[in-house]
Each structure stands twice: as structure tokens, then as C-alpha cells.
Short mmCIF file of C-alpha atoms in Angstrom, two decimals:
data_model
loop_
_atom_site.label_atom_id
_atom_site.label_comp_id
_atom_site.label_asym_id
_atom_site.label_seq_id
_atom_site.Cartn_x
_atom_site.Cartn_y
_atom_site.Cartn_z
CA UNK A 1 111.64 89.55 77.65
CA UNK A 2 109.56 90.67 80.59
CA UNK A 3 106.74 88.15 80.19
CA UNK A 4 108.95 85.09 79.69
CA UNK A 5 108.65 83.22 82.93
CA UNK A 6 107.66 84.21 86.42
CA UNK A 7 110.53 82.15 87.84
CA UNK A 8 113.10 84.07 85.81
CA UNK A 9 111.53 87.36 86.89
CA UNK A 10 111.54 86.24 90.52
CA UNK A 11 115.20 85.21 90.23
CA UNK A 12 116.05 88.57 88.62
CA UNK A 13 114.22 90.37 91.43
CA UNK A 14 116.10 88.47 94.15
CA UNK A 15 119.46 89.06 92.46
CA UNK A 16 118.71 92.77 92.10
CA UNK A 17 117.59 93.01 95.71
CA UNK A 18 120.80 91.32 96.84
CA UNK A 19 122.90 93.73 94.77
CA UNK A 20 120.92 96.63 96.19
CA UNK A 21 121.62 95.51 99.77
CA UNK A 22 125.30 95.03 98.95
CA UNK A 23 125.37 98.56 97.50
CA UNK A 24 123.78 99.98 100.65
CA UNK A 25 126.26 98.14 102.84
CA UNK A 26 129.17 99.38 100.73
CA UNK A 27 127.79 102.89 100.86
CA UNK A 28 127.58 102.89 104.65
CA UNK A 29 130.85 101.09 105.35
CA UNK A 30 133.41 102.12 102.73
CA UNK A 31 132.21 105.31 101.09
CA UNK A 32 133.88 107.56 103.64
CA UNK A 33 137.30 106.12 102.79
CA UNK A 34 137.60 107.36 99.21
CA UNK A 35 135.49 109.13 96.60
CA UNK A 36 135.93 106.27 94.13
CA UNK A 37 134.46 103.81 96.62
CA UNK A 38 131.52 106.16 97.11
CA UNK A 39 130.70 106.20 93.39
CA UNK A 40 131.34 102.46 93.07
CA UNK A 41 128.88 101.74 95.87
CA UNK A 42 126.31 104.04 94.27
CA UNK A 43 126.78 102.24 90.96
CA UNK A 44 126.22 98.85 92.61
CA UNK A 45 123.18 100.24 94.43
CA UNK A 46 121.57 101.67 91.27
CA UNK A 47 122.31 98.57 89.17
CA UNK A 48 120.74 96.41 91.87
CA UNK A 49 117.72 98.70 92.03
CA UNK A 50 117.26 98.61 88.25
CA UNK A 51 117.58 94.83 88.14
CA UNK A 52 115.13 94.37 91.01
CA UNK A 53 112.60 96.70 89.38
CA UNK A 54 112.94 94.88 86.06
CA UNK A 55 112.22 91.58 87.82
CA UNK A 56 109.34 93.09 89.76
CA UNK A 57 107.88 94.54 86.58
CA UNK A 58 107.99 91.08 84.97
CA UNK A 59 106.20 89.58 87.96
CA UNK A 60 103.60 92.35 87.87
CA UNK A 61 102.96 91.95 84.13
CA UNK A 62 102.58 88.18 84.49
CA UNK A 63 100.12 88.53 87.38
CA UNK A 64 98.21 91.29 85.61
CA UNK A 65 97.87 89.19 82.43
CA UNK A 66 96.57 86.31 84.57
CA UNK A 67 93.83 88.58 85.96
CA UNK A 68 93.06 89.93 82.49
CA UNK A 69 92.54 86.43 81.05
CA UNK A 70 90.43 85.25 83.97
CA UNK A 71 86.75 84.67 83.16
CA UNK A 72 84.21 86.85 84.95
CA UNK A 73 81.85 85.15 87.41
CA UNK A 74 78.47 84.04 86.04
CA UNK A 75 75.53 86.39 86.44
CA UNK A 76 72.50 85.25 88.37
#
């Protein structure tokens, strides 16, 4: 799932980052109105964070596997 495609991981990261920013904006603008809105904005924030970290982890694993499979330079 995490090593499928770097484009899917990048898309997941961007979607999670967008949800995270929306959660922050909701937290700062509407959370003082009602307790339910406070917890809803926290939920959106944490879901966005988790999705962004999942996408970032996929990108990291793909880049790390690229470095692992790279041949070492020749010795002189």
C-alpha cells in the first residue's frame, strides 16, 4: 500500500495537507462558537495530519528504496 506509486503518495500528502490547513482554519475561526465545532475541527485536523503523514511515509519509503538499490561508485 505504501510503496505503490510515488504519485499516489504525493497526492495523498497534498490532500492530507489541505485537510490539515482546513482543520486549523476551522479551529481558529469557529471553535469558539460551540464545543461541537471545536471537536469537529480537531477531528478534521488530525485526519488531515494522519493522511499527510501516510503520504509522506510512502514518499520516504520510495526514495529510500531507490537509494538502497543504487549501485555504489567504482573503486579506484
